[in-house]
Coordinates of C-alpha atoms and ligand atoms in Angstrom, one line a residue:
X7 CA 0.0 0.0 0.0
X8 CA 1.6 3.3 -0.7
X9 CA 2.8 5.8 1.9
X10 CA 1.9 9.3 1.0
X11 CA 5.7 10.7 1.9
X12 CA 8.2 7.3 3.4
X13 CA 9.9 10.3 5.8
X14 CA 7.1 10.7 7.8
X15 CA 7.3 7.0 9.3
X16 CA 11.2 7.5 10.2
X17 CA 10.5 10.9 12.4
X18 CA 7.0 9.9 13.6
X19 CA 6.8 8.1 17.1
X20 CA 3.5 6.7 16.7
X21 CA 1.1 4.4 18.6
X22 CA -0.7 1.5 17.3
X23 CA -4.9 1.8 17.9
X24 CA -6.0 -1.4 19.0
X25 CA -8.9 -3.2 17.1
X26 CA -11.8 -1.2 16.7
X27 CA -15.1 0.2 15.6
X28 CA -15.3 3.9 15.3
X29 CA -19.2 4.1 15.1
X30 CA -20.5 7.9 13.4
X31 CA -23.3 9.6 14.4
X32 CA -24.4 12.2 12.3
X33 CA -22.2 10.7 8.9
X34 CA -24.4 11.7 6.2
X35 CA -23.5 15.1 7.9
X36 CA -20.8 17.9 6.6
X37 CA -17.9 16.8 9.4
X38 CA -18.0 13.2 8.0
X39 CA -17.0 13.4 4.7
X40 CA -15.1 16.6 5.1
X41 CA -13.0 16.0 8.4
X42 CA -13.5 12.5 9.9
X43 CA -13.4 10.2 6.9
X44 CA -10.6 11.7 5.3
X45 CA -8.7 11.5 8.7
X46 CA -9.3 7.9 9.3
X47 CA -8.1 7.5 5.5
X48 CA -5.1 9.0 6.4
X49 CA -4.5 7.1 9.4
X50 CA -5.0 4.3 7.3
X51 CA -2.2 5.7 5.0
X52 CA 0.0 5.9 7.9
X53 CA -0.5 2.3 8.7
X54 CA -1.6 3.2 12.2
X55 CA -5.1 1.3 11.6
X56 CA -4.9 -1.9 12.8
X57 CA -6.4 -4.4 10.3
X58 CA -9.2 -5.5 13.0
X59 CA -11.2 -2.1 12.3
X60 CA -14.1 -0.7 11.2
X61 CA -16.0 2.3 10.5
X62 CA -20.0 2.2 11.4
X63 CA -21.9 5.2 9.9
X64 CA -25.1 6.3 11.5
X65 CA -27.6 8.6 10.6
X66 CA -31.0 8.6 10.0
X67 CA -31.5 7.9 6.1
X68 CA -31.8 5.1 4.8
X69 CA -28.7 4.6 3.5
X70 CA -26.8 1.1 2.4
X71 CA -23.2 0.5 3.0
X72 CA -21.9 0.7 -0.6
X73 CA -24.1 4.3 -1.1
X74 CA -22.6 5.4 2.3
X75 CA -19.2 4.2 0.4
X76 CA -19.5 5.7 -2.6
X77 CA -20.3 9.5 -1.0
X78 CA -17.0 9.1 1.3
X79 CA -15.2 8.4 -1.9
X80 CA -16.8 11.5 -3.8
X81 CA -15.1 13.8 -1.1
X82 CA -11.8 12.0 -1.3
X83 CA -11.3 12.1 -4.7
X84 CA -8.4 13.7 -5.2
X85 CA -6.5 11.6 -2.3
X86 CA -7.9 8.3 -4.0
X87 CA -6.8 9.1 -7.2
X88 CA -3.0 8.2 -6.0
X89 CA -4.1 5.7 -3.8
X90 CA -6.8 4.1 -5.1
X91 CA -5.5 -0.1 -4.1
X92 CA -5.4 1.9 -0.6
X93 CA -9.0 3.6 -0.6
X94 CA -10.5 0.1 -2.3
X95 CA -9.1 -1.9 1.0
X96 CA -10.1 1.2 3.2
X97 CA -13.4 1.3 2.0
X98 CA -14.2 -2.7 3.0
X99 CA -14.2 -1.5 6.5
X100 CA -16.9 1.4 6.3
X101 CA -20.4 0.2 7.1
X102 CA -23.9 2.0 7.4
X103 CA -26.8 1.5 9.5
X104 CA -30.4 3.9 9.8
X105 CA -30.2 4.4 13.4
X106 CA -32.7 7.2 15.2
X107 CA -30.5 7.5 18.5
X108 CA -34.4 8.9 19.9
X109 CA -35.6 5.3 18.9
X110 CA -35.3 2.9 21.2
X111 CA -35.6 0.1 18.9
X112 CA -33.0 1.3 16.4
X113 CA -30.5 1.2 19.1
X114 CA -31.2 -2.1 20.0
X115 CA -30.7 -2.9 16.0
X116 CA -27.5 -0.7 16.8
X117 CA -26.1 -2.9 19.2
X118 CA -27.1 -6.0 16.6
X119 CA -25.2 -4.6 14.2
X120 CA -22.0 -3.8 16.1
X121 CA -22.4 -7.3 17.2
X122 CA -22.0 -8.4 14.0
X123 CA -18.8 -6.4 13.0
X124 CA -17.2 -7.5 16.0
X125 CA -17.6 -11.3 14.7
X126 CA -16.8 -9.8 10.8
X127 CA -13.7 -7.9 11.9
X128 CA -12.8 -9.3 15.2
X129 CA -12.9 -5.6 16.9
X130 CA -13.2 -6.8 19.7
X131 CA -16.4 -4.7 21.3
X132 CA -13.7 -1.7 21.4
X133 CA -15.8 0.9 20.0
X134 CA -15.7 4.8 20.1
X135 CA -18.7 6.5 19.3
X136 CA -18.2 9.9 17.7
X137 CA -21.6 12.4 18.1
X138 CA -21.3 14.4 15.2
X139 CA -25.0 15.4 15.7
X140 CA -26.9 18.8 16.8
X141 CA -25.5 19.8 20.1
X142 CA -29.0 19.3 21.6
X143 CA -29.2 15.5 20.9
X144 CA -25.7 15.1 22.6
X145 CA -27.1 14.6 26.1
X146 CA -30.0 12.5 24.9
X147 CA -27.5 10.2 22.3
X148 CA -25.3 9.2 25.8
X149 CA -28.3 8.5 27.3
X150 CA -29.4 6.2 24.5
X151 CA -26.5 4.5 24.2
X152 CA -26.0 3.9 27.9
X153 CA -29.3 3.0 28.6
X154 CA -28.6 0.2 26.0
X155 CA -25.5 -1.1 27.6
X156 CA -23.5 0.3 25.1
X157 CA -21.3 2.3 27.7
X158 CA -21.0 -0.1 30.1
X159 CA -17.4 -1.4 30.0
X160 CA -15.5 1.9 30.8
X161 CA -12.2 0.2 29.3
X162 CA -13.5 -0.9 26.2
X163 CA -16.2 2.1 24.6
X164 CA -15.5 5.7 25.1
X165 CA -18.2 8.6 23.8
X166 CA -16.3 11.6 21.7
X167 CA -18.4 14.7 21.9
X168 CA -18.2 17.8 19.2
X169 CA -18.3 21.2 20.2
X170 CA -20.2 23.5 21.2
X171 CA -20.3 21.6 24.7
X172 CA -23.1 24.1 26.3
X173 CA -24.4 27.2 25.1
X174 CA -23.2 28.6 28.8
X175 CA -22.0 27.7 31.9
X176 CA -25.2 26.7 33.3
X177 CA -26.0 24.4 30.0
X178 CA -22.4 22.9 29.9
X179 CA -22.8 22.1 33.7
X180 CA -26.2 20.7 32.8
X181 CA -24.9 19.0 29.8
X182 CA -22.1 17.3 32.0
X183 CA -24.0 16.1 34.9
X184 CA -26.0 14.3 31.6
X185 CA -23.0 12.4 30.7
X186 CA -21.6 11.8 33.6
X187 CA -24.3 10.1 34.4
X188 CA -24.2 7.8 31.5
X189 CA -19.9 7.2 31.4
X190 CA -17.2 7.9 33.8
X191 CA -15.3 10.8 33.0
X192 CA -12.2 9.0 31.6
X193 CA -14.6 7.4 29.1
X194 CA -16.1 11.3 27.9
X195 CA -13.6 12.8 25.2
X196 CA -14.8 16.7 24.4
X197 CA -13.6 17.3 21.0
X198 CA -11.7 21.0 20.2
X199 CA -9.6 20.3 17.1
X200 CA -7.4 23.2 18.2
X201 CA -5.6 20.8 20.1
X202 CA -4.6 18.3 17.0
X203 CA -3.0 20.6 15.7
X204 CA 0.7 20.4 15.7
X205 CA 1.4 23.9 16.6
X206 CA -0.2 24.1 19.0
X207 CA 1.4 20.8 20.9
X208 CA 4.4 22.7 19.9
X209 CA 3.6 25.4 22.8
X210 CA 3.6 23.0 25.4
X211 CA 7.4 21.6 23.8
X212 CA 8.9 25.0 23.4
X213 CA 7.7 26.1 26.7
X214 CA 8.8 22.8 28.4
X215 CA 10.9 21.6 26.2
X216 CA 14.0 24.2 26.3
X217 CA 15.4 26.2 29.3
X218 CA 15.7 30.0 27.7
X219 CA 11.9 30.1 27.5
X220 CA 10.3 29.2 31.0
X221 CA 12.4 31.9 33.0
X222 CA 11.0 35.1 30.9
X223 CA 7.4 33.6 30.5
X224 CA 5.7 36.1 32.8
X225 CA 4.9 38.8 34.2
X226 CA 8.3 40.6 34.3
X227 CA 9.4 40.1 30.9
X228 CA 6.1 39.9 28.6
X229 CA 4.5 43.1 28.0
X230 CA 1.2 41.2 26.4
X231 CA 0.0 38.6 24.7
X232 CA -2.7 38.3 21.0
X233 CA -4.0 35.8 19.9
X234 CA -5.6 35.4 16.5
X235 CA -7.3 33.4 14.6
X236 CA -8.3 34.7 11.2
X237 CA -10.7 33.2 8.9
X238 CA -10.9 34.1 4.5
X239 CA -14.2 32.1 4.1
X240 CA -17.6 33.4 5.4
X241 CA -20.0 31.4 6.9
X242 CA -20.1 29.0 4.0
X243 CA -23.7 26.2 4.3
X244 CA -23.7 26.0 7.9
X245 CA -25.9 29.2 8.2
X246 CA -28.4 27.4 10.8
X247 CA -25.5 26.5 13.3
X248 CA -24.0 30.1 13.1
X249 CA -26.8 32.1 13.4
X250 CA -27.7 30.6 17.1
X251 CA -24.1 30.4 17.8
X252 CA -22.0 33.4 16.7
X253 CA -17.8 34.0 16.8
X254 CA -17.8 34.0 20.6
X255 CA -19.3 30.6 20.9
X256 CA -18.1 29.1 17.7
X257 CA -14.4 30.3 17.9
X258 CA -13.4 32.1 20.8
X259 CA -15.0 30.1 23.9
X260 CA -13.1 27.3 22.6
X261 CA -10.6 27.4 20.2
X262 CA -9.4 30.6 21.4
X263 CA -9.3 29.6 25.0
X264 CA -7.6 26.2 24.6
X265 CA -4.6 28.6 22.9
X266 CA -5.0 30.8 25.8
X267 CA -4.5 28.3 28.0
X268 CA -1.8 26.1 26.6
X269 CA -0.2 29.7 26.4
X270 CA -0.4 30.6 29.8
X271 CA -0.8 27.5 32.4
X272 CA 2.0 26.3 34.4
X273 CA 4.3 23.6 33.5
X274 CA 2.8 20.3 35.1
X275 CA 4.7 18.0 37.0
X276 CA 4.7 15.6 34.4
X277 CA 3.3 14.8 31.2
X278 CA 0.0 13.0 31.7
X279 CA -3.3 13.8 31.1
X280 CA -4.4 14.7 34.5
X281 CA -1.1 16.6 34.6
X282 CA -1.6 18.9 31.9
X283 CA -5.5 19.1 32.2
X284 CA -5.0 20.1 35.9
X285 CA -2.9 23.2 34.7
X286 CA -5.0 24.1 32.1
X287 CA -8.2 24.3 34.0
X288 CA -6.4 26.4 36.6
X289 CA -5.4 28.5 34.7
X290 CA -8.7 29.6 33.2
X291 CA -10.3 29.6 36.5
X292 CA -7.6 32.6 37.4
X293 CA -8.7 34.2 33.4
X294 CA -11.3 37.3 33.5
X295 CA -12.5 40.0 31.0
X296 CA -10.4 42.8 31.4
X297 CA -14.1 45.0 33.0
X298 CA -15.9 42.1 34.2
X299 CA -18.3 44.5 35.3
X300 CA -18.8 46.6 32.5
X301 CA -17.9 44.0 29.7
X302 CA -19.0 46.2 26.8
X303 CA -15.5 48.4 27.7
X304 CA -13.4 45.4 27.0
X305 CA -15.4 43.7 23.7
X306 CA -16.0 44.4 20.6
X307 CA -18.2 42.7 17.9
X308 CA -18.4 42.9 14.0
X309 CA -20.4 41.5 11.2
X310 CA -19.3 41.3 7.9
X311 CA -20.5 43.6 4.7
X312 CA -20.6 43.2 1.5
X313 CA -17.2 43.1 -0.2
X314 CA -14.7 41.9 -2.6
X315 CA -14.6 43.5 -6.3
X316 CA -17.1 43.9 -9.3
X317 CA -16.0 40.9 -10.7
X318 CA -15.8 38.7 -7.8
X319 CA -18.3 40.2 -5.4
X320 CA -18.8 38.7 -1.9
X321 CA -22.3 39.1 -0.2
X322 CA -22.5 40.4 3.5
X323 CA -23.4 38.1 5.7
X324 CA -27.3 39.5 6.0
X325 CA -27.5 38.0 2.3
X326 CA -25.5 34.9 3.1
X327 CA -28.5 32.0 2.2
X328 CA -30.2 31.0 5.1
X329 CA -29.2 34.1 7.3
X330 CA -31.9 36.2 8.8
X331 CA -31.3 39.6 6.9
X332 CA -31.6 41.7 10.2
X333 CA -28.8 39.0 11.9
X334 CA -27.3 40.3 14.6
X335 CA -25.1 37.3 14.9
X336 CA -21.2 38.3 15.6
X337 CA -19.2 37.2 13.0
X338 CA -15.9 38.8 14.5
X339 CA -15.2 39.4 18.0
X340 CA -12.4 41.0 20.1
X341 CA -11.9 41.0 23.6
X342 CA -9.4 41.6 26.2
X343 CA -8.8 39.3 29.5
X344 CA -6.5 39.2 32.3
X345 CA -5.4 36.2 34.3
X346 CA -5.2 36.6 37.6
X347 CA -2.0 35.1 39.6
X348 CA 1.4 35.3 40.3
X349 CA 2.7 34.5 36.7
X350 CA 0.4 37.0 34.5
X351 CA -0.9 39.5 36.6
X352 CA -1.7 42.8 34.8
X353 CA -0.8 41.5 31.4
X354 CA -3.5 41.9 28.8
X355 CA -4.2 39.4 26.2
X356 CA -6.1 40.3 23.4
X357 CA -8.0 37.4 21.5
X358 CA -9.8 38.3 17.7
X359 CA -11.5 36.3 15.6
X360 CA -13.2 36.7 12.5
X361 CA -14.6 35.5 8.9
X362 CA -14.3 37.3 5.8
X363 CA -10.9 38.8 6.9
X364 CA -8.3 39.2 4.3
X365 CA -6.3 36.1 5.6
X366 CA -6.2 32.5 7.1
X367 CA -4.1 32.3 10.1
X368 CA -3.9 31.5 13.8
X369 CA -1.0 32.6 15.4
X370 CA 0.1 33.2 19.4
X371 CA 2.1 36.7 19.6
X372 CA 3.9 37.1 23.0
X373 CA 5.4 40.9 22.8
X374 CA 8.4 41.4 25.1
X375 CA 8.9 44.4 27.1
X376 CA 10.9 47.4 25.6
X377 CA 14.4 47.7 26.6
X378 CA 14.5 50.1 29.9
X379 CA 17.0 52.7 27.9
X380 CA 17.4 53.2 24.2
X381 CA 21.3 53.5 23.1
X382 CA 20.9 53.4 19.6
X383 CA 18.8 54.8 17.1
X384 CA 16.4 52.6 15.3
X385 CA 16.0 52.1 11.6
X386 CA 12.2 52.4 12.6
X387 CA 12.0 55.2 14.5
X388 CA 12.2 53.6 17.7
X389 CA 13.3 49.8 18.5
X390 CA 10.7 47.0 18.3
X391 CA 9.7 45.4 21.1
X392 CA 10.9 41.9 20.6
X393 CA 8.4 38.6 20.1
X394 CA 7.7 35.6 19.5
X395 CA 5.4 34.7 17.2
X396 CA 4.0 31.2 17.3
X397 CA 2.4 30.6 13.5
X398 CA -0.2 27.8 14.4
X399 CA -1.8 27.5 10.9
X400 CA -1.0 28.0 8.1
X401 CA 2.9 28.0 7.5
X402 CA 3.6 26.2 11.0
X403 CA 6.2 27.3 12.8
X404 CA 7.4 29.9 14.9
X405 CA 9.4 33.5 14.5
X406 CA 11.6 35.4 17.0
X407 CA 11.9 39.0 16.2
X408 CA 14.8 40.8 17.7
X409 CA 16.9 43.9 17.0
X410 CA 20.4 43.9 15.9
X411 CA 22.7 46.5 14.4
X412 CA 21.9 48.0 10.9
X413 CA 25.5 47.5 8.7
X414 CA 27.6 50.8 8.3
X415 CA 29.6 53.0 10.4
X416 CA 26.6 54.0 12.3
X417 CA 25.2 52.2 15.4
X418 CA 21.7 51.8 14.4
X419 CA 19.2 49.1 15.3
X420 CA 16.8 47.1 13.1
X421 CA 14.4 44.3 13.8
X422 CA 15.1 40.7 12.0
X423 CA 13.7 37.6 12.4
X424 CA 14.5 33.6 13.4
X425 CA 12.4 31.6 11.5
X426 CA 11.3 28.0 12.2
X427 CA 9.1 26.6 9.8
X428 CA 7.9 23.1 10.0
X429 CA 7.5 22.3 6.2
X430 CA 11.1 23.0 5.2
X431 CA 12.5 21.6 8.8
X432 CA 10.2 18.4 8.7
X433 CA 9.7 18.4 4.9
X434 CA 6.3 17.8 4.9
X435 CA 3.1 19.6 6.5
X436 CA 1.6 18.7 9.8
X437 CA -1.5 16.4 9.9
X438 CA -4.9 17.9 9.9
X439 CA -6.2 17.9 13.9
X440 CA -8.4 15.4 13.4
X441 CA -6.1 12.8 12.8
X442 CA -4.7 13.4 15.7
X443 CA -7.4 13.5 18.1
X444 CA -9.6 10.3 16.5
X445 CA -6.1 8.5 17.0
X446 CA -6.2 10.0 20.5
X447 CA -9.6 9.5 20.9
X448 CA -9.3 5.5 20.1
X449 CA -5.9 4.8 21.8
X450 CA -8.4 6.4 25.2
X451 CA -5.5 8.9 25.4
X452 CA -7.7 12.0 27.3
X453 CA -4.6 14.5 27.4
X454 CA -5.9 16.4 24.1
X455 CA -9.6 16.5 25.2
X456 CA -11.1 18.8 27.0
X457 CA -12.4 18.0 30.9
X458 CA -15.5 18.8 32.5
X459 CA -13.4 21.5 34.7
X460 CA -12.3 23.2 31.7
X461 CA -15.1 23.5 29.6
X462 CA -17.1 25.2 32.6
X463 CA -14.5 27.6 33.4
X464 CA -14.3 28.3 29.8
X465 CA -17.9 29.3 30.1
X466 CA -17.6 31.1 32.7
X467 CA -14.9 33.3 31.8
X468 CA -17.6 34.7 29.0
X469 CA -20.3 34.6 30.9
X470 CA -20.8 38.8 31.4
X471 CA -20.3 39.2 28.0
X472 CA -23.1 36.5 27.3
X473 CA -25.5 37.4 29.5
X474 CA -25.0 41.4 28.3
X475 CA -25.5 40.0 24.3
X476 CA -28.8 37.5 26.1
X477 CA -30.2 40.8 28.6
X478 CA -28.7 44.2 26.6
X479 CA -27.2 43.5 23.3
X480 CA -27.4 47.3 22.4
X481 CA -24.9 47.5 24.6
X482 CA -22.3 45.8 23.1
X483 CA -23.3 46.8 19.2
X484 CA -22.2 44.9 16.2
X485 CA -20.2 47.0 14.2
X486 CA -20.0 46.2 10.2
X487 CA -16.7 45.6 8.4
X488 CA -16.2 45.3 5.0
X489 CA -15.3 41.3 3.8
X490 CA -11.5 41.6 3.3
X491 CA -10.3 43.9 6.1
X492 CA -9.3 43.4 9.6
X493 CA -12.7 43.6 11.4
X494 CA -14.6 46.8 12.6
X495 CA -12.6 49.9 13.0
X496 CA -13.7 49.7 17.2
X497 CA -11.5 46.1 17.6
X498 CA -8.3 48.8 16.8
X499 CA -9.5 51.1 19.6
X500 CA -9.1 48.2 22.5
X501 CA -6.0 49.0 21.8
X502 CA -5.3 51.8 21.0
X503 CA -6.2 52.8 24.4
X504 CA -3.5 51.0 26.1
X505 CA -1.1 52.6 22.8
X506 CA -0.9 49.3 20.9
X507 CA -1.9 47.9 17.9
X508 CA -2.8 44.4 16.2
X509 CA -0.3 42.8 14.8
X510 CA -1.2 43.1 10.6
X511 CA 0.7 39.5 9.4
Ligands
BG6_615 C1 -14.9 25.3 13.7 C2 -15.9 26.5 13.6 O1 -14.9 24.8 14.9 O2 -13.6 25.8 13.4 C3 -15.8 27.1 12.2 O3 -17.2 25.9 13.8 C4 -14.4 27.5 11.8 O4 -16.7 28.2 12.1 C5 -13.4 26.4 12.0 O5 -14.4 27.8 10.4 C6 -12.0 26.8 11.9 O6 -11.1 25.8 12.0 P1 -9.7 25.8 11.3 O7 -9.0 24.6 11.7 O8 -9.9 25.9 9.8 O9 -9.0 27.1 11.8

């Protein structure tokens, strides 16, 4: 079977998954064929899935297991084209049954079925089951599938939940007092693919990892701390989702935060799940909005406008199909926080988010403090504070940015730049999250998933801004920005107030 690039298996440590059935809840939905499917086919690539596996689709049409086939296949066309002996042997291993997790009856035939794969494939009655469903059928699906015994052996089936986990703090706290009544903890896996990614792993190395970094990661040395994650597309087909969801519950409640607090937690003792989960979840129960009290001083909200050029317009997101054209549904947000202990007090991190900006990127900037006296004149008028730039997506890798001294007889200063990028160091780009994290999720390792702790301090730390958008939303206004800039002309005045600016990659 061909390997997609033969280096990868020399410099990868990997893990083999034991037997098993990833069963799909929601795969005639978008996340299927466009993330998970093409992630398993990959792991397959990577000869990491072991032969005893199989993939059960679920979902409530009445699909057969060659049509569920052939509409994986459509999506992975290109991939299959170079591997198609690969995707034919792949493919063997998908299966499809109707299943109504709301009927009791189709998850007894549920439980048939996997019965049956387990005797076909010798999996073993290891099975993960993945809810890629509407967030409000994730309480009720656990309860389904515990209340058929399908959750009962804690070592061998494990539930993997999508985001949004909660609309709040009080729904996430409902939500998990739901399935924790249905699995132990260390059998719930709360999906954020922010955490496959490679990057940003890669904090938690370069923090831990090397010796010059840990000493100046505070307080003393870091003047403040963005964090961006920038989006080109708009809201694309999945107008029903966004418009009861928004950026701050789509992006920055989760994705956002997990940066934030791989970012900023202290280094555990060690490097197990509990370990690192610990940390994190302390660290966001010390995280508030810069004016808790008055959380309109400290956020700001956009929407995108029409845009783009005469020949290639792009429509606001008030004509985007299926949006209500009075939406007041935040497609941008920016917002300042402070964390509150020994390490970070009275350092402001900035977080934005947005669609329809003019690029795709996610990056971690942690600006140094300026040098107390200036000696020498700087090619930029004054010297640049230095930083570190942590590229998460795309162009992986990281940047230092310090001065040094401009060539001539002079003595003047200029900022360059250390550049680490994983394609040209590692010849080949990182995996998509999702491989990651469905390998994770299988192998029971919890360490990239989020915990109960987590998710409900996560909530909470937004909680004034959600209540003021639920009770007063005039109050925090959505200001329009035209597709293809950087957000609403207010996200530059957080800021400018405490005399800084964005970074513009
Ligand atoms: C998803 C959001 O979780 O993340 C989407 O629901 C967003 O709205 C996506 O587009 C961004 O992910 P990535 O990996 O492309 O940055």
């Amino acid at each position: 079977m061909p390997i997609t690039n033969p280096l990868r298996l020399g410099l990868r440590q990997e893990r083999v998954i034991p037997p098993q059935c990833l069963v799909i809840f929601g795969a005639s939905g978008d996340l299927t064929h466009r993330k998970l499917v093409p992630a398993l086919f990959e792991l397959f690539l990577q000869r990491r899935l072991p032969s005893e596996f199989a993939v059960l689709g679920c979902a409530r049409r009445p699909w057969s297991d060659e049509f569920f086939r052939e509409r994986m296949a459509e999506s992975l066309q290109e991939k299959i084209k170079d591997n198609s002996l690969a995707w034919e042997q792949f493919s063997k291993g998908l299966f499809y049954e109707p299943v109504d997790l709301q009927k009791a009856d189709d998850v007894i035939r549920l439980g048939e079925r996997l019965n049956a794969i387990d005797r076909l494939k010798a999996t073993h009655n290891n099975r993960t089951f993945y809810l890629s469903v509407a967030p409000k059928f994730y309480g009720n699906g656990c309860r389904a599938l515990a209340s058929a015994g399908l959750l009962k052996d804690p070592k061998r089936s494990r539930v993997v939940i999508e985001k949004p986990f909660g609309r709040d703090f009080s729904s996430a706290r409902d939500l998990n007092e739901l399935v924790q009544n249905c699995a132990l903890e260390s059998q719930i896996f709360r999906i954020d693919h922010y955490l496959g990614k490679e990057t940003v792993q890669n904090i938690l190395v370069l923090r831990f990892a090397n010796t010059i970094f840990e000493p100046i990661w505070n307080r003393n040395y870091i003047s403040n701390v963005q964090i961006t994650a920038a989006e080109t597309v708009g809201v694309e087909e999945r107008a029903g989702y966004y418009e009861t969801s928004g950026a701050l519950r789509d992006m920055v409640q989760n994705h956002l935060t997990q940066m934030l607090a791989i970012t900023a937690m202290e280094p555990p003792g060690h490097f197990d799940p509990e370990a690192i989960r610990n940390e994190k979840a302390k660290v966001l129960q010390a995280a508030r909005l810069a004016n808790e009290n008055e959380p309109w001083k400290c956020c700001v909200r956009g929407q995108y406008s029409k845009g783009g050029t005469t020949t290639n317009p792009i429509n606001g997101y008030r004509e985007e199909p299926g949006v209500n054209p009075n939406s007041t549904t935040e497609t941008y947000v920016a917002t300042k926080l402070f964390i509150e202990n020994w390490r970070w007090q009275g350092v402001p991190f900035y977080i934005r988010t947005g669609k329809r900006l003019p690029k795709r990127l996610s990056e971690v900037v942690l600006t140094f403090r300026e040098a107390p006296v200036h000696l020498f004149d700087s090619a930029s008028g004054s010297p640049t504070p230095n930083q570190l730039i942590l590229r998460i997506q795309p162009d992986e890798g990281a940047e230092f940015r310090f001065e040094v001294k401009s060539p001539g007889s002079g003595m003047r200063s200029r900022a360059v730049e250390m550049d680490f990028s994983y394609d040209q160091t590692f010849g080949e780009p990182s995996d998509e999250g999702y491989v990651r994290l469905l390998a994770d999720a299988m192998l029971g390792d919890p360490t990239l998933f989020t915990r109960s702790d987590e998710v409900e301090a996560a909530w909470r730390l937004y909680t004034p801004l959600l209540e003021l958008i639920g009770d007063s939303p005039w109050q925090l206004p959505i200001y329009p920005y035209e597709s293809g800039t950087w957000g609403p002309t207010a996200s530059d005045d957080l800021l400018s107030k405490d005399l800084l600016l964005w970074r513009r990659p």
